[in-house]
Structure formats: C-alpha cells, structure tokens
CSV table of C-alpha atoms and ligand atoms in Angstrom, one decimal:
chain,number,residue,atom,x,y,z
A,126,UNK,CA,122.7,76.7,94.8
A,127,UNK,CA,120.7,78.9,92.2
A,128,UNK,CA,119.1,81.9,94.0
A,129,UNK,CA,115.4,82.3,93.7
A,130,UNK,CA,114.2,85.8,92.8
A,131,UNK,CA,111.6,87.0,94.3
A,132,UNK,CA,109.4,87.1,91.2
A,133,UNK,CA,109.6,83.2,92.0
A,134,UNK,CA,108.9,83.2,95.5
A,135,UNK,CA,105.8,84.9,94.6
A,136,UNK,CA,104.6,82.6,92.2
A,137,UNK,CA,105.3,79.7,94.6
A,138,UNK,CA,103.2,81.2,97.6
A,139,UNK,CA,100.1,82.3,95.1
A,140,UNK,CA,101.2,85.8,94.7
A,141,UNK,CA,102.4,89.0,95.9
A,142,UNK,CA,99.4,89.4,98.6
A,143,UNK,CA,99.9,86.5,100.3
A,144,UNK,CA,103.8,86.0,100.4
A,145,UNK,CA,103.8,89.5,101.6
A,146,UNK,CA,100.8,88.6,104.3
A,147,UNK,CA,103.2,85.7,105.5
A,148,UNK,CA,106.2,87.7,105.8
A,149,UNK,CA,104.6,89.9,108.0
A,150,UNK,CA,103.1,87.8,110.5
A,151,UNK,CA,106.6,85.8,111.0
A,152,UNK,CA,107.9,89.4,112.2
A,153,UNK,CA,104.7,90.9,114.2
A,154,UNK,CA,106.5,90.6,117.7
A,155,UNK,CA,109.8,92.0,116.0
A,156,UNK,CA,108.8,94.6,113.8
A,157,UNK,CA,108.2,97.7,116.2
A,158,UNK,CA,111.9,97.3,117.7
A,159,UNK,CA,113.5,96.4,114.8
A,160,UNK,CA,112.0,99.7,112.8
A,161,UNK,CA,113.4,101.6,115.3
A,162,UNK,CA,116.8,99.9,115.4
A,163,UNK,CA,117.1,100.1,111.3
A,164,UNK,CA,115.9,103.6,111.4
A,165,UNK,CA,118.0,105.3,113.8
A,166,UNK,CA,114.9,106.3,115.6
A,167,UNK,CA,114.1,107.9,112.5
A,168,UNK,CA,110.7,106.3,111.2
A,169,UNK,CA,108.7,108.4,114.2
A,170,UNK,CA,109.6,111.3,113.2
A,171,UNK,CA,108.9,110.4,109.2
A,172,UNK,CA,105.5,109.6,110.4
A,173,UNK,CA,104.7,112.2,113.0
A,174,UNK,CA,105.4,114.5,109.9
A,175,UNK,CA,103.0,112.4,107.2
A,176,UNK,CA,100.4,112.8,110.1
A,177,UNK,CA,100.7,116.9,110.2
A,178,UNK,CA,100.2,116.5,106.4
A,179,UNK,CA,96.9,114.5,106.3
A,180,UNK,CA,96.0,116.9,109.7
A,181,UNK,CA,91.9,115.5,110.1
A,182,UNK,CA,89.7,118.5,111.7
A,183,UNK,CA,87.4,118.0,114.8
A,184,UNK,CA,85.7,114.8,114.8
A,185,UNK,CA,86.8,113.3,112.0
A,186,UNK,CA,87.6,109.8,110.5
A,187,UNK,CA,90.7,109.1,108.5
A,188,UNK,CA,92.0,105.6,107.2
A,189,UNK,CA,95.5,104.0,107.7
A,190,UNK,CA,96.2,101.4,105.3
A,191,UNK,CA,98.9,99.2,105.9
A,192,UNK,CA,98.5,100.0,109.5
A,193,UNK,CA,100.2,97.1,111.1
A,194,UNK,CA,101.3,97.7,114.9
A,195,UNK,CA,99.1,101.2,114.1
A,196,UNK,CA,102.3,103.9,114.1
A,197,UNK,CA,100.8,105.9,111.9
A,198,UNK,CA,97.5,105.9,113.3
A,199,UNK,CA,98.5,106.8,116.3
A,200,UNK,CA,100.7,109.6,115.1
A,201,UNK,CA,97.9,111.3,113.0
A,202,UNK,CA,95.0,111.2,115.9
A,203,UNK,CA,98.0,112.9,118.0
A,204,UNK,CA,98.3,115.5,115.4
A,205,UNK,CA,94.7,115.8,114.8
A,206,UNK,CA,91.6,117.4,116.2
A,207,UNK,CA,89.5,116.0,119.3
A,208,UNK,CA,86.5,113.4,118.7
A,209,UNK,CA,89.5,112.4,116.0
A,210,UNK,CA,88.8,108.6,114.7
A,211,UNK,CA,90.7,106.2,112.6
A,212,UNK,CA,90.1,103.3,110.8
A,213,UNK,CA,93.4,100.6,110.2
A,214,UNK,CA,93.5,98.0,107.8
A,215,UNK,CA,95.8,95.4,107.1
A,216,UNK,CA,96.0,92.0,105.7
A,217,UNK,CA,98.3,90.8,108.3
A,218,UNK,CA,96.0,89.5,111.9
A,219,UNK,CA,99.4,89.0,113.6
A,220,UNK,CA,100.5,92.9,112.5
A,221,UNK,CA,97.2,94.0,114.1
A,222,UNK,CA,97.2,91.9,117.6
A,223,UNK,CA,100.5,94.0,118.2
A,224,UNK,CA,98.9,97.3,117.4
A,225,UNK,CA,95.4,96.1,119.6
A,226,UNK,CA,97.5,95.3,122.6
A,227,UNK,CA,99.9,98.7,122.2
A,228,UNK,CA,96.3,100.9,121.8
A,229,UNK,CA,95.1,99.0,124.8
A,230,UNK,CA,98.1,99.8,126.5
A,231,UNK,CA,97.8,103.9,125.4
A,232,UNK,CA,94.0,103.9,126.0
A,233,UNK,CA,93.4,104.5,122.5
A,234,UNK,CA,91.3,101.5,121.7
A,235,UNK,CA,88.3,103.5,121.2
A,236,UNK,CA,90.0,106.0,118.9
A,237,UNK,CA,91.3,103.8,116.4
A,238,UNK,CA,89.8,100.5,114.7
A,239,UNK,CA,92.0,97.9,113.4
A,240,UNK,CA,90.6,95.1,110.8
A,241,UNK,CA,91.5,93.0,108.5
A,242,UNK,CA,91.6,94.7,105.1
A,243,UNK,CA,93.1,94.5,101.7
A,244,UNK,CA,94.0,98.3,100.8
A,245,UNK,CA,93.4,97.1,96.7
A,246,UNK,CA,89.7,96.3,97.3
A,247,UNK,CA,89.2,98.6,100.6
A,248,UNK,CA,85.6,97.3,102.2
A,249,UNK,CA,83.9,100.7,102.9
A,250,UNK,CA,81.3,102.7,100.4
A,251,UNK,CA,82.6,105.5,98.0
A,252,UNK,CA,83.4,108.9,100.1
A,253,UNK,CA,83.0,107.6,103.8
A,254,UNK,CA,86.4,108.7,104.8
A,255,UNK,CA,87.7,112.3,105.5
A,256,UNK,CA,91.0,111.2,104.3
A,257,UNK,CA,93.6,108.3,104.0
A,258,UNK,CA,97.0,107.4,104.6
A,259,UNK,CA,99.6,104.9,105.0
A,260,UNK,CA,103.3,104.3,105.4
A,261,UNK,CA,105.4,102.1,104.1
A,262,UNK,CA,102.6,99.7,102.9
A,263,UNK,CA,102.2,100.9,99.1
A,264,UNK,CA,105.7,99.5,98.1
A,265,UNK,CA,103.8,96.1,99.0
A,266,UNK,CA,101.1,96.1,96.8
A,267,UNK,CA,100.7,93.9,93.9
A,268,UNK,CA,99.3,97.0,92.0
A,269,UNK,CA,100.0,100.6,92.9
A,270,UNK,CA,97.4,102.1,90.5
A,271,UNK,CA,95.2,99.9,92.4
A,272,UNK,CA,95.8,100.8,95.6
A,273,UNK,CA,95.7,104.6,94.8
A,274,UNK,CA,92.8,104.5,92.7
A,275,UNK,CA,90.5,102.8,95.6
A,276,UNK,CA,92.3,105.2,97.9
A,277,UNK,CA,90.6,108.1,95.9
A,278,UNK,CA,87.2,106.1,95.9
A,279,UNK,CA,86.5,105.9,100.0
A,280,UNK,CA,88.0,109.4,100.5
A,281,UNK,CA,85.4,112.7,100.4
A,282,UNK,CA,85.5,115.3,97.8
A,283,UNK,CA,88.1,117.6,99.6
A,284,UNK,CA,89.5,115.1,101.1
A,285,UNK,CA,93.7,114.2,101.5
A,286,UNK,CA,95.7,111.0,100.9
A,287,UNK,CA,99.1,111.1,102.6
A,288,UNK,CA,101.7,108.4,101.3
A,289,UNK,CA,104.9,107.9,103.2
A,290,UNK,CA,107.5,105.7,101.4
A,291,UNK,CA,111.0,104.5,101.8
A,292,UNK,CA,112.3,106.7,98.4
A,293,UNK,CA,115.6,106.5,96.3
A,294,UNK,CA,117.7,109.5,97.6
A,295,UNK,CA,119.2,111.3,94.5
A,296,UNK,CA,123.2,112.1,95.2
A,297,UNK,CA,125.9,109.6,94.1
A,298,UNK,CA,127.8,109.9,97.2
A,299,UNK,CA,125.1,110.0,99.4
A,300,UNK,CA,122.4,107.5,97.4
A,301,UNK,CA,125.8,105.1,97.3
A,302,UNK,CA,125.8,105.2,101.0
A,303,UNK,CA,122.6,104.8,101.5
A,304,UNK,CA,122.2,102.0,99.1
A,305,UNK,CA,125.0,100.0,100.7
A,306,UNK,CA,123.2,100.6,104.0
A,307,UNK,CA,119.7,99.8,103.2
A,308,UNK,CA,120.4,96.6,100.7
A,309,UNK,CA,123.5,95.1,102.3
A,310,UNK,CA,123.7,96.4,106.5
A,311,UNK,CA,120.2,96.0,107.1
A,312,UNK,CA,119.5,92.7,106.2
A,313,UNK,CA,122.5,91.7,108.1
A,314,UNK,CA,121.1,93.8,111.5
A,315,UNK,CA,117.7,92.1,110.7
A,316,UNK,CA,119.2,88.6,110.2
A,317,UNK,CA,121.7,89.0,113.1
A,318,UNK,CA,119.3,90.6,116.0
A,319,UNK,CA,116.1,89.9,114.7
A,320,UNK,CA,116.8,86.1,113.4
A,321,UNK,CA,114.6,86.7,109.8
A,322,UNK,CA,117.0,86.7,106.8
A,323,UNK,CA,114.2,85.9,104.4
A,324,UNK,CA,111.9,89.0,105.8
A,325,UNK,CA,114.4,91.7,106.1
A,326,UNK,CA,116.3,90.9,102.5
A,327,UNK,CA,112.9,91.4,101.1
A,328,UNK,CA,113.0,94.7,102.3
A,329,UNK,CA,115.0,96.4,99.9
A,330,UNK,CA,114.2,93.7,97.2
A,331,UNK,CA,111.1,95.5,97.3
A,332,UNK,CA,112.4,99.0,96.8
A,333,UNK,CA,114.2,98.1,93.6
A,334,UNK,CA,111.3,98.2,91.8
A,335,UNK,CA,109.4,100.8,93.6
A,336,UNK,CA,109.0,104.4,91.4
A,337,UNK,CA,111.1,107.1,92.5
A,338,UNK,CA,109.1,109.9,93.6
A,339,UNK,CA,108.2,112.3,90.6
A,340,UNK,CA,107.2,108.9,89.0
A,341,UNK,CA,104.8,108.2,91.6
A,342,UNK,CA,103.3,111.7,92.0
A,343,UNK,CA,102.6,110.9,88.3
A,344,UNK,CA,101.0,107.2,88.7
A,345,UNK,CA,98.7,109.2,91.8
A,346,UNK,CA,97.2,111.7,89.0
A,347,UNK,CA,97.1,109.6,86.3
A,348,UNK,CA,94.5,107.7,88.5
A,349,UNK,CA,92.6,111.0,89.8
A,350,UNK,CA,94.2,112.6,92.5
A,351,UNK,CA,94.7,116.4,92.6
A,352,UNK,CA,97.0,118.9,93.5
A,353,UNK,CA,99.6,116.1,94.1
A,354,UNK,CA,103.1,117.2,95.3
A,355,UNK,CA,106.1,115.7,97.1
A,356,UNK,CA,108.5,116.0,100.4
A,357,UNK,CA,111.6,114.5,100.6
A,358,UNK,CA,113.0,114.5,104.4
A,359,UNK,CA,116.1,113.1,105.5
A,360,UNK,CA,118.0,113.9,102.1
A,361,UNK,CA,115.3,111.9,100.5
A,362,UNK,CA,115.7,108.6,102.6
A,363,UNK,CA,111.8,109.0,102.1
A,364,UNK,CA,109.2,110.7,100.1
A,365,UNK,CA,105.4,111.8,101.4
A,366,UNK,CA,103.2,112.4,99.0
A,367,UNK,CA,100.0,114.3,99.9
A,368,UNK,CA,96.7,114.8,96.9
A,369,UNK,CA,93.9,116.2,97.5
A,370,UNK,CA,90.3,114.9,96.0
A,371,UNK,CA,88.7,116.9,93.7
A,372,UNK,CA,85.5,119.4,95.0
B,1114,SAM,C1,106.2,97.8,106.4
B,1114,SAM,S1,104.7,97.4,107.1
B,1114,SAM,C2,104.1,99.1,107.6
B,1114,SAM,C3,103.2,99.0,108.8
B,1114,SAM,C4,102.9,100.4,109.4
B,1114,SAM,N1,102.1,101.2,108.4
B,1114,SAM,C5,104.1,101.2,109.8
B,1114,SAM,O1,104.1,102.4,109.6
B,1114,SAM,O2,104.9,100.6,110.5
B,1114,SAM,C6,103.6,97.1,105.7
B,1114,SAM,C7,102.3,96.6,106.1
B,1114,SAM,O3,101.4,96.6,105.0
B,1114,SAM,C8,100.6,95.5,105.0
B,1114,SAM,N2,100.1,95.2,103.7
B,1114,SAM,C9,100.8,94.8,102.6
B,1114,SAM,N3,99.9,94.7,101.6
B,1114,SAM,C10,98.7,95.1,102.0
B,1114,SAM,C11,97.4,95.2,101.3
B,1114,SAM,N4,97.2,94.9,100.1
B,1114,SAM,N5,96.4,95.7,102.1
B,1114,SAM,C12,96.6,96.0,103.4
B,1114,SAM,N6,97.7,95.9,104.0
B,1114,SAM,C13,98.8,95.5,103.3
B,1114,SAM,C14,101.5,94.4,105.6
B,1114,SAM,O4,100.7,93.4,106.2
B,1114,SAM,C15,102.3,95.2,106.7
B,1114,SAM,O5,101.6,95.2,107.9
C-alpha cells in the first residue's frame, strides 16, 4: 500500500491547523506521561529553563502559546515574580481540560487562564502582554513568520519572546543517534505504550522540515524581533530562542 505523506494528510483534513488540532485531542489524556516517558524526564527541565529566560517581574502577565496541559505556564509563574499571571492559548479544548484539571489540582487556577486560541491570529490588542512564550508548539504552525510576527504584535516594547523547540543536534555521531532515537524508537514507544502510531510518527515528521536554529534566529528578526540569540541544552536535543521587542 502507497504511503501517504503528510503533505496529503493535510490536504485531506483542510490543512495544517486542523489535522494538527485533531491529533492532539486524540492524545490529551496521554500526552503529559508520554512526554515524560520519551524525554527521559528531560522536557521539565528544558522548560523550567525557557521559563528563567522569559523571567516576568512582579505582577506581571506573560502568554503561553501552545500551552496544552499548561507545562510551561506553570514553570514560568514558578520562576516568576508574585501577583505573576499567565494567559494559555491553544487550539486544542481536549489539551486544555487536562491543563484546567492539573491547575485545579495545584491551586493555580487563578494564576493562569487557559482558552482557546490560534497563536497565528492571537485575539488580544497590540502590546497587552509583558512577554510570550511557548514550547514545542511553533514546529506546528502552518506559518512560522506568522506566528512570530503576531508574537511581536501582543508583546510590550521591552518585552521577551522565549521559544523552546525540539532542534537538530549538530555532531554525526551524536545527531546519528539521536535521529535514530527520535524518528524510529519513539514512534515505536508511542505506538507500543501509548496505542497512537499515527500521532507519535508525526512527531518527528514534523521536525524534518523545521529550521535548524541559526535559521530560525534569522526568520525571528527578519520579522522584527531584537536582540535574538540562541541556547542549545542537552547537546542541542533543543534550542530556546529568547528576542526582545524594541524600546
Ligand atoms: C507538542 S504540544 C506542546 C504543549 C505544551 N506547550 C508543552 O510544553 O507540553 C503542541 C501544542 O500546540 C498546539 N497548537 C498547534 N498549533 C497551534 C496554533 N496555531 N495555535 C495555538 N496552539 C497550537 C497544539 O494543540 C498542542 O497542544
């Protein structure tokens, strides 16, 4: 049987946006676990670290796009002043039921917002935001540029974006090993233990297309943002990208 690429799977869903909307609503109950499991534990850490990057002061508001089950959210009011709010938006409802019953569950509820939101047309006025953020959501979008560019819209003069990414780690040897892990002994943990061929071979179907990082410290200032520079933790495994909005 002919595979279908995924090109083709968009086109018969309607699009990026809503195949990727699907996908992650199958997985909501699954996804927190099986992060954990795929990462080695490491994706807390990757985030607790974006978080100390976008670092809001004392009462302010920051927005998570891509939040899903609100990780990164979470991580960044922990890291953050008191009086500390954030805003999480994500296309998928199923992605943010988890997160509303885990920030009940914390006592967080009144700290950070979830709602449904696309991060290529945010719904909030021009420099309402002290800063934005998001991790592992831009690799999703239908347009990067797009994304970026709105990002730079809500946020303040002053004001920082953090981007956390899964990244293609430079090194034969190690890249090599990394690759074979990420494109061929993921999907099988995912389709073994979590039951979801389809959602966890998209993962790194997705990456193959996705900038390496100088490229996408470039696409952020071609579209405005400043000061742009890049980390690469865990031998590059990932990349966080932090701008800064022009005074
Ligand atoms: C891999 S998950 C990451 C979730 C969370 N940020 C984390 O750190 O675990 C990607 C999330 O991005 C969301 N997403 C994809 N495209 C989006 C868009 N255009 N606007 C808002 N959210 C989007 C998906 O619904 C999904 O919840």
């Amino acid at each position: 049987m002919a595979r279908i690429s995924l090109e083709e799977k968009f086109k018969e869903t309607g699009g990026k946006r809503p195949y990727v909307q699907r996908l992650f609503g199958r997985i909501a109950r699954i996804y927190d676990p099986m992060n954990r499991l795929m990462s080695f534990g490491l994706d807390r850490y990757w985030r607790a670290r974006a978080a100390r990057y976008l670092a809001l002061g004392t009462g302010e508001t920051g927005l998570d796009l891509g939040a899903g089950t609100a990780d990164l959210s979470i991580a960044v009011i922990h890291a953050s002043g008191p009086g500390t709010h954030m805003i999480g938006m994500d296309i998928t409802p199923e992605m943010l039921d988890q997160g509303r019953t885990k920030l009940a569950r914390m006592g967080l509820q009144d700290r950070i917002e979830l709602r449904v939101g696309d991060a290529e047309h945010i719904d909030l006025p021009e420099n309402s935001v002290d800063g934005c953020c998001s991790a592992f959501t831009v690799r999703n979008l239908t347009d990067i540029r797009q994304g970026f560019r709105e990002m730079l819209r809500v946020v303040r003069p002053g004001g920082r974006v953090v981007c956390l990414e899964i990244s293609h780690p430079p090194g034969k040897i190690f890249g090599g090993l990394f690759y074979l892990y990420f494109y061929k002994l993921a999907p099988l943990f995912g389709t073994l233990i979590g039951k979801a061929f389809e959602e966890y071979n998209y993962l790194p179907n997705s990456l193959t297309t996705f900038p390496d990082a100088p490229t996408l410290k470039m696409m952020m200032e071609e579209v405005g943002w400043s000061d742009v520079r890049f980390y690469q933790p865990s031998r590059g495994i990932v990349a966080i990208h932090v701008g800064t909005k022009a005074e």
